[in-house]
Short mmCIF file of C-alpha atoms in Angstrom, two decimals:
data_model
loop_
_atom_site.label_atom_id
_atom_site.label_comp_id
_atom_site.label_asym_id
_atom_site.label_seq_id
_atom_site.Cartn_x
_atom_site.Cartn_y
_atom_site.Cartn_z
CA MET C 1 -47.08 -24.42 -117.20
CA THR C 2 -46.14 -22.44 -114.11
CA THR C 3 -46.06 -25.58 -111.98
CA LEU C 4 -43.82 -27.33 -114.51
CA GLN C 5 -41.45 -24.36 -114.59
CA ASN C 6 -41.25 -24.28 -110.79
CA THR C 7 -40.49 -27.99 -110.71
CA VAL C 8 -37.74 -27.66 -113.31
CA GLY C 9 -36.28 -24.67 -111.45
CA ALA C 10 -36.27 -26.57 -108.15
CA VAL C 11 -34.50 -29.51 -109.75
CA ALA C 12 -31.93 -27.21 -111.35
CA GLU C 13 -31.26 -25.43 -108.06
CA ALA C 14 -30.98 -28.66 -106.04
CA PRO C 15 -27.36 -29.38 -105.09
CA SER C 16 -25.86 -32.35 -106.87
CA ARG C 17 -24.86 -35.18 -104.59
CA SER C 18 -22.00 -37.40 -105.62
CA LEU C 19 -21.65 -41.07 -104.78
CA TRP C 20 -19.12 -40.20 -102.06
CA LYS C 21 -21.45 -37.72 -100.34
CA LEU C 22 -24.33 -40.17 -100.47
CA GLY C 23 -22.05 -42.91 -99.15
CA TRP C 24 -20.88 -40.73 -96.25
CA GLN C 25 -24.50 -39.94 -95.30
CA ARG C 26 -25.46 -43.60 -95.40
CA LEU C 27 -22.36 -44.54 -93.37
CA LYS C 28 -23.25 -42.00 -90.65
CA ARG C 29 -26.72 -43.53 -90.39
CA ASN C 30 -25.14 -46.96 -89.83
CA LYS C 31 -24.24 -46.73 -86.13
CA VAL C 32 -22.16 -49.92 -86.04
CA GLY C 33 -20.22 -48.95 -89.14
CA PHE C 34 -19.67 -45.39 -87.93
CA ILE C 35 -18.34 -46.56 -84.54
CA SER C 36 -16.11 -49.07 -86.35
CA LEU C 37 -14.76 -46.22 -88.48
CA TRP C 38 -13.63 -44.31 -85.41
CA ILE C 39 -12.06 -47.42 -83.89
CA VAL C 40 -10.12 -48.06 -87.09
CA LEU C 41 -9.01 -44.41 -87.20
CA ALA C 42 -7.79 -44.72 -83.60
CA TYR C 43 -5.76 -47.81 -84.55
CA LEU C 44 -4.31 -45.95 -87.53
CA LEU C 45 -3.26 -43.10 -85.24
CA ILE C 46 -1.57 -45.65 -82.97
CA SER C 47 0.23 -47.04 -86.01
CA VAL C 48 1.49 -43.60 -87.06
CA GLY C 49 2.53 -42.80 -83.51
CA GLY C 50 4.32 -46.12 -83.17
CA TRP C 51 6.22 -45.60 -86.40
CA PHE C 52 7.62 -42.31 -85.04
CA ASN C 53 8.18 -43.87 -81.59
CA LEU C 54 5.56 -41.61 -80.03
CA VAL C 55 3.54 -44.65 -78.94
CA GLY C 56 5.22 -47.76 -77.55
CA GLY C 57 8.67 -46.30 -78.17
CA ARG C 58 10.00 -47.67 -74.87
CA TRP C 59 8.90 -51.25 -75.34
CA THR C 60 12.51 -52.47 -75.13
CA ASP C 61 13.04 -51.00 -71.64
CA GLU C 62 13.37 -53.74 -69.02
CA VAL C 63 11.46 -51.95 -66.27
CA GLY C 64 10.20 -54.92 -64.29
CA VAL C 65 11.30 -58.26 -62.98
CA PRO C 66 10.92 -61.24 -65.33
CA TYR C 67 7.25 -62.08 -65.82
CA ALA C 68 6.11 -59.27 -63.54
CA PRO C 69 2.40 -59.87 -62.83
CA PRO C 70 -0.28 -57.22 -63.54
CA SER C 71 -0.69 -54.69 -60.76
CA TRP C 72 -4.44 -55.35 -60.55
CA MET C 73 -3.95 -59.09 -59.92
CA GLN C 74 -3.93 -60.04 -56.24
CA GLU C 75 -1.78 -62.89 -55.06
CA SER C 76 -3.50 -65.58 -53.05
CA PRO C 77 -1.73 -67.47 -50.27
CA ASP C 78 -1.88 -70.65 -52.37
CA ASP C 79 0.10 -68.94 -55.16
CA VAL C 80 3.04 -68.24 -52.88
CA LEU C 81 5.51 -71.13 -53.00
CA LYS C 82 6.65 -72.27 -49.60
CA PRO C 83 10.37 -72.87 -49.38
CA GLU C 84 11.35 -76.47 -48.92
CA PRO C 85 13.29 -77.32 -45.81
CA ALA C 86 16.99 -77.12 -46.41
CA VAL C 87 18.90 -80.38 -46.42
CA LYS C 88 21.94 -80.23 -44.27
CA ALA C 89 25.02 -81.33 -46.11
CA ALA C 90 28.32 -82.39 -44.72
CA ALA C 91 30.39 -79.38 -43.84
CA ALA C 92 33.21 -78.88 -46.29
CA PRO C 93 36.53 -77.57 -45.08
CA ILE C 94 36.92 -73.87 -45.79
CA VAL C 95 40.22 -72.99 -47.35
CA THR C 96 41.30 -69.45 -46.69
CA MET C 97 43.93 -67.62 -48.66
CA SER C 98 45.64 -64.40 -47.78
CA ARG C 99 45.56 -61.46 -50.18
CA ALA C 100 49.33 -61.79 -50.68
CA GLU C 101 48.93 -65.41 -51.80
CA ASP C 102 46.01 -64.64 -54.09
CA PRO C 103 47.21 -64.60 -57.75
CA ILE C 104 44.93 -61.62 -58.50
CA GLY C 105 45.37 -59.97 -55.10
CA LYS C 106 47.20 -56.98 -56.55
CA GLU C 107 44.37 -56.27 -59.01
CA LEU C 108 41.77 -56.62 -56.25
CA ASN C 109 43.60 -54.13 -54.06
CA GLU C 110 43.69 -51.67 -56.94
CA ALA C 111 39.99 -52.16 -57.67
CA GLU C 112 38.97 -51.59 -54.06
CA LYS C 113 40.28 -48.03 -54.27
CA HIS C 114 37.53 -47.17 -56.79
CA VAL C 115 34.63 -48.81 -54.93
CA GLY C 116 31.85 -46.26 -54.48
CA GLU C 117 33.53 -43.72 -56.72
CA TYR C 118 30.73 -43.89 -59.30
CA ALA C 119 27.06 -43.94 -58.36
CA ASP C 120 24.86 -46.73 -59.67
CA HIS C 121 22.13 -45.10 -61.79
CA THR C 122 20.37 -48.35 -62.69
CA PRO C 123 16.73 -47.89 -61.63
CA PRO C 124 15.25 -50.64 -59.49
CA ARG C 125 13.00 -53.08 -61.31
CA LEU C 126 9.31 -53.07 -60.48
CA GLU C 127 7.71 -56.11 -58.93
CA LYS C 128 4.44 -55.44 -60.79
CA LEU C 129 3.48 -53.66 -64.01
CA PRO C 130 0.06 -52.26 -65.06
CA PHE C 131 -0.63 -55.18 -67.40
CA GLY C 132 2.30 -57.42 -66.57
CA GLY C 133 5.70 -58.03 -68.11
CA ASP C 134 7.43 -60.60 -70.30
CA LEU C 135 10.54 -62.73 -69.77
CA GLN C 136 12.87 -59.71 -69.97
CA GLY C 137 10.64 -57.56 -67.77
CA ARG C 138 9.34 -55.40 -70.64
CA ASP C 139 5.95 -53.75 -70.23
CA VAL C 140 3.23 -55.70 -72.05
CA ILE C 141 1.22 -52.53 -72.78
CA GLN C 142 4.20 -50.90 -74.49
CA LYS C 143 4.86 -54.08 -76.49
CA THR C 144 1.21 -54.39 -77.52
CA LEU C 145 1.05 -50.78 -78.73
CA LYS C 146 4.28 -51.14 -80.71
CA GLY C 147 3.27 -54.56 -82.05
CA THR C 148 -0.14 -53.23 -83.13
CA SER C 149 1.58 -50.34 -84.89
CA THR C 150 3.89 -52.72 -86.77
CA SER C 151 1.07 -55.08 -87.80
CA ILE C 152 -1.12 -52.24 -89.08
CA PHE C 153 1.81 -50.67 -90.92
CA VAL C 154 2.57 -53.97 -92.64
CA GLY C 155 -1.10 -54.61 -93.46
CA VAL C 156 -1.83 -51.12 -94.83
CA PHE C 157 1.28 -50.79 -97.01
CA GLY C 158 1.04 -54.40 -98.17
CA ALA C 159 -2.57 -53.72 -99.21
CA VAL C 160 -1.59 -50.48 -101.00
CA PHE C 161 1.13 -52.13 -103.10
CA SER C 162 -1.06 -55.17 -103.76
CA LEU C 163 -3.86 -52.88 -104.90
CA LEU C 164 -1.52 -51.01 -107.24
CA ILE C 165 -0.28 -54.23 -108.86
CA GLY C 166 -3.73 -55.77 -109.22
CA CYS C 167 -5.30 -52.54 -110.46
CA ALA C 168 -2.63 -51.93 -113.10
CA LEU C 169 -2.72 -55.49 -114.45
CA GLY C 170 -6.53 -55.68 -114.32
CA ALA C 171 -6.93 -52.36 -116.13
CA VAL C 172 -4.55 -53.37 -118.93
CA SER C 173 -6.15 -56.79 -119.29
CA GLY C 174 -9.75 -55.60 -119.27
CA TYR C 175 -9.25 -52.55 -121.47
CA PHE C 176 -7.07 -53.96 -124.24
CA GLY C 177 -8.34 -57.56 -124.29
CA GLY C 178 -7.08 -59.91 -127.00
CA LYS C 179 -3.67 -61.51 -126.58
CA THR C 180 -2.81 -59.17 -123.70
CA ASP C 181 -5.86 -60.39 -121.82
CA ASP C 182 -5.03 -64.03 -122.63
CA PHE C 183 -1.46 -63.69 -121.37
CA LEU C 184 -2.43 -61.93 -118.14
CA ASN C 185 -5.20 -64.46 -117.54
CA TRP C 186 -2.65 -67.26 -117.92
CA PHE C 187 -0.32 -65.47 -115.49
CA TYR C 188 -3.20 -65.01 -113.05
CA SER C 189 -4.14 -68.69 -113.33
CA VAL C 190 -0.59 -69.77 -112.52
CA PHE C 191 -0.58 -67.66 -109.37
CA THR C 192 -3.99 -68.80 -108.16
CA SER C 193 -3.15 -72.47 -108.73
CA VAL C 194 -0.75 -72.33 -105.77
CA PRO C 195 -2.26 -71.80 -102.27
CA ASP C 196 -1.73 -68.29 -100.90
CA MET C 197 -0.13 -69.42 -97.66
CA LEU C 198 2.32 -71.69 -99.48
CA LEU C 199 3.34 -68.78 -101.73
CA LEU C 200 3.78 -66.53 -98.71
CA LEU C 201 5.95 -69.07 -96.88
CA SER C 202 8.04 -69.76 -99.99
CA PHE C 203 8.75 -66.08 -100.68
CA ALA C 204 9.40 -65.37 -97.00
CA ALA C 205 11.81 -68.29 -96.65
CA VAL C 206 13.83 -67.08 -99.63
CA SER C 207 13.76 -63.36 -98.83
CA GLY C 208 14.45 -63.53 -95.11
CA ARG C 209 12.88 -61.56 -92.27
CA GLY C 210 12.08 -57.89 -91.88
CA ILE C 211 9.24 -55.39 -92.34
CA THR C 212 10.26 -54.39 -95.87
CA THR C 213 10.56 -58.01 -96.93
CA ILE C 214 7.20 -59.05 -95.54
CA ILE C 215 5.43 -56.08 -97.19
CA SER C 216 6.98 -57.01 -100.55
CA VAL C 217 6.07 -60.67 -100.12
CA MET C 218 2.45 -59.85 -99.30
CA ALA C 219 2.12 -57.41 -102.19
CA LEU C 220 3.48 -59.97 -104.67
CA THR C 221 1.19 -62.75 -103.49
CA SER C 222 -2.15 -61.03 -102.81
CA TRP C 223 -2.89 -59.02 -105.97
CA THR C 224 -4.99 -61.70 -107.70
CA GLY C 225 -8.34 -60.76 -106.16
CA THR C 226 -7.93 -57.12 -107.13
CA TYR C 227 -6.88 -58.12 -110.66
CA ARG C 228 -10.03 -60.21 -111.16
CA LEU C 229 -12.30 -57.44 -109.84
CA VAL C 230 -10.72 -54.62 -111.87
CA ARG C 231 -10.58 -56.67 -115.09
CA ALA C 232 -14.29 -57.46 -114.87
CA GLU C 233 -15.19 -53.80 -114.28
CA TYR C 234 -13.04 -52.58 -117.20
CA LEU C 235 -14.62 -55.15 -119.53
CA LYS C 236 -18.02 -53.79 -118.53
CA LEU C 237 -17.25 -50.07 -118.57
CA LYS C 238 -14.95 -49.65 -121.58
CA GLY C 239 -17.94 -49.57 -123.95
CA ARG C 240 -19.90 -46.90 -122.03
CA GLU C 241 -20.91 -43.59 -123.61
CA TYR C 242 -18.49 -41.42 -121.63
CA VAL C 243 -15.56 -43.60 -122.75
CA GLN C 244 -16.70 -43.31 -126.38
CA ALA C 245 -17.00 -39.54 -125.95
CA ALA C 246 -13.45 -39.37 -124.58
CA ASP C 247 -12.29 -41.42 -127.56
CA ALA C 248 -14.08 -39.01 -129.92
CA ILE C 249 -12.19 -36.00 -128.57
CA GLY C 250 -8.87 -37.80 -129.02
CA ALA C 251 -8.12 -38.97 -125.47
CA GLY C 252 -5.37 -41.58 -125.25
CA SER C 253 -5.70 -45.06 -123.80
CA GLY C 254 -3.99 -44.14 -120.54
CA ARG C 255 -6.31 -41.17 -120.00
CA LYS C 256 -9.42 -43.23 -120.71
CA MET C 257 -8.22 -46.04 -118.41
CA PHE C 258 -7.16 -44.02 -115.38
CA ILE C 259 -9.00 -40.69 -115.71
CA HIS C 260 -12.41 -41.76 -117.03
CA ILE C 261 -12.93 -45.40 -116.00
CA LEU C 262 -10.89 -45.74 -112.79
CA PRO C 263 -12.83 -43.09 -110.75
CA ASN C 264 -16.04 -45.00 -111.48
CA ILE C 265 -14.74 -48.11 -109.70
CA SER C 266 -12.96 -46.29 -106.86
CA HIS C 267 -15.65 -47.31 -104.35
CA LEU C 268 -14.98 -50.96 -105.15
CA LEU C 269 -11.25 -50.42 -104.72
CA LEU C 270 -11.84 -48.86 -101.30
CA VAL C 271 -13.74 -51.93 -100.14
CA GLN C 272 -11.07 -54.18 -101.65
CA PHE C 273 -8.39 -52.20 -99.81
CA SER C 274 -10.17 -52.74 -96.50
CA LEU C 275 -10.52 -56.47 -97.16
CA LEU C 276 -6.85 -56.77 -98.10
CA THR C 277 -5.73 -54.89 -94.99
CA VAL C 278 -7.60 -57.28 -92.69
CA ALA C 279 -6.29 -60.33 -94.55
CA LEU C 280 -2.67 -59.14 -94.55
CA ILE C 281 -2.75 -58.33 -90.83
CA LYS C 282 -3.78 -61.94 -90.24
CA TYR C 283 -1.10 -63.20 -92.63
CA GLU C 284 1.54 -61.14 -90.85
CA ALA C 285 0.54 -62.67 -87.52
CA ILE C 286 0.79 -66.17 -89.00
CA LEU C 287 4.16 -65.55 -90.63
CA SER C 288 5.65 -63.97 -87.49
CA PHE C 289 4.26 -66.81 -85.39
CA LEU C 290 6.03 -69.30 -87.67
CA GLY C 291 9.29 -67.32 -87.59
CA PHE C 292 9.13 -65.83 -91.11
CA GLY C 293 7.82 -62.38 -90.17
CA VAL C 294 9.42 -59.33 -88.58
CA GLY C 295 13.04 -59.27 -87.47
CA VAL C 296 14.39 -60.27 -84.07
CA ARG C 297 14.75 -56.66 -82.91
CA GLU C 298 11.20 -55.79 -83.98
CA VAL C 299 7.88 -56.67 -82.42
CA SER C 300 4.46 -57.32 -83.91
CA LEU C 301 1.28 -59.03 -82.81
CA GLY C 302 2.48 -62.22 -84.50
CA SER C 303 5.86 -62.23 -82.73
CA MET C 304 4.09 -61.69 -79.41
CA LEU C 305 1.81 -64.64 -80.18
CA ALA C 306 4.92 -66.74 -80.83
CA GLU C 307 6.03 -66.12 -77.23
CA ALA C 308 2.62 -67.01 -75.79
CA PRO C 309 2.77 -70.86 -75.80
CA THR C 310 5.88 -70.97 -73.62
CA GLU C 311 4.42 -68.40 -71.25
CA LEU C 312 1.05 -70.14 -71.02
CA ILE C 313 2.73 -73.41 -70.01
CA GLN C 314 4.33 -71.57 -67.09
CA GLY C 315 1.08 -69.82 -66.16
CA TYR C 316 1.90 -66.34 -67.49
CA TRP C 317 -1.20 -65.49 -69.51
CA TRP C 318 -1.26 -61.65 -69.54
CA GLN C 319 0.71 -61.13 -72.76
CA MET C 320 -1.57 -63.56 -74.62
CA LEU C 321 -4.63 -61.71 -73.28
CA ALA C 322 -3.30 -58.31 -74.39
CA VAL C 323 -2.54 -59.54 -77.92
CA THR C 324 -5.92 -61.27 -78.21
CA ILE C 325 -7.84 -58.15 -77.18
CA ALA C 326 -5.83 -55.84 -79.47
CA MET C 327 -6.11 -58.08 -82.53
CA SER C 328 -9.75 -59.06 -81.97
CA VAL C 329 -10.93 -55.43 -81.68
CA LEU C 330 -8.88 -54.42 -84.73
CA VAL C 331 -10.04 -57.22 -87.03
CA THR C 332 -13.68 -56.99 -85.88
CA ALA C 333 -13.78 -53.21 -86.39
CA PHE C 334 -12.21 -53.53 -89.85
CA SER C 335 -14.65 -56.28 -90.86
CA LEU C 336 -17.70 -54.31 -89.69
CA LEU C 337 -16.39 -51.21 -91.46
CA VAL C 338 -15.96 -53.14 -94.70
CA ASP C 339 -19.59 -54.32 -94.53
CA ALA C 340 -20.77 -50.77 -93.83
CA LEU C 341 -18.68 -49.34 -96.70
CA ARG C 342 -19.99 -51.99 -99.10
CA ASP C 343 -23.58 -50.98 -98.27
CA ALA C 344 -22.91 -47.23 -98.22
CA LEU C 345 -21.03 -47.10 -101.53
CA ASP C 346 -23.37 -49.37 -103.46
CA PRO C 347 -24.62 -47.23 -106.40
CA ARG C 348 -27.91 -49.09 -106.52
CA ALA C 349 -28.56 -48.29 -102.86
CA ALA C 350 -27.35 -44.72 -103.26
CA ALA C 351 -29.74 -44.15 -106.16
CA LYS C 352 -32.79 -44.96 -104.07
#
C-alpha cells in the first residue's frame, strides 16, 4: 500500500508537460531542425529590418560604376580589352565663331560668371564594390538584403491571410456539415479545378503590380490546402468528449469551434503556415520574374532574377549568384524546419 501511495504521489507531483513543451524539447534534440530555426529567425530579423529601412535601406544609391565588379575578383590581363587602332579620317575644316556672333553668346558670358561658385558634392563612383554592382551601379549586397526582406514579407503575410481564410472556411464546413459543407465543398472544387499558377497570373494581371496586390492575390488563391486540412480535423474532433462537455454547459458554436477545437489543431496550422510561406516566396519570385510582382520602384528576389538573364549574357554573374545563395539558404532552412516541426509536434511521437 505504501509503495502504491508513493507512486501516486510522485505522479501527482510530476509537472505536466504540454504538447508545445514536448515539441520544443524534441526540436532542440534535432540539430538540423534547431539550426534551421535560427537561420529562419535571422531571415525574419532581416525582413523586419528591411521593412523599416534599417537593413538594405540604401539599395537605390548609385555608389559604383555600372556593373562594378566584386572587390575580391582579380582582373586578368586577358580580361582587359585592348583598344583598337584608331582609323585616321579625312580632316574636316574647323569652323570657328566668335562669341559676338554666337546666338547664345550673351547667355554663355553670363553663365561663366558663376563657374566654380558652388562646390560639386557628388561623391565619386567606386570602381569596385564588395559583391559587385548592377547596371545603375547599385550595391548588390544592399539589393539582396532589401529583396530578401520584401520576399519574406510577402510570403509571411500572404501565408497569414491564406491561413485565416482557409481556417475559417474549413472550420465552418467541418463543424456544421450539411448544406453548408456541400456548398463550401463545391466552392473548393471550383478553385482547385484551375491550376494555382494560372489563378495567380490571372489575378495579378487584373489587379496590377505592388506588394499589397501580390499579398492579396496569394491569399485568395492559396487557401485551399488549409481548408481541406481544417475541415477534416473538425469532422474528426467535433464529436469528442470535451466538445460534448462544452455543449452541455451551454457553450455556443463559435466558442466550441475556436476555443475548444482550434487549439487542438494549432500544431498542424503551424506546419501548414511554414509550408505556405515557402510556397508563396517561390510564387513571388516567379510572378516578379514574369513582370506581375512588385512595383518598379521596389525590389525583391524575383525582380533581381528578372535582371539576371541580360546580365549573364554580358558576363556579369554576381547579382545572379547573390540571389541564388540568399534564396537557396532561405528555402532550404524553411523546408528543414518544417520537417523538424512536423516530427516534434506529432502527438503520437510526443506521447512516447
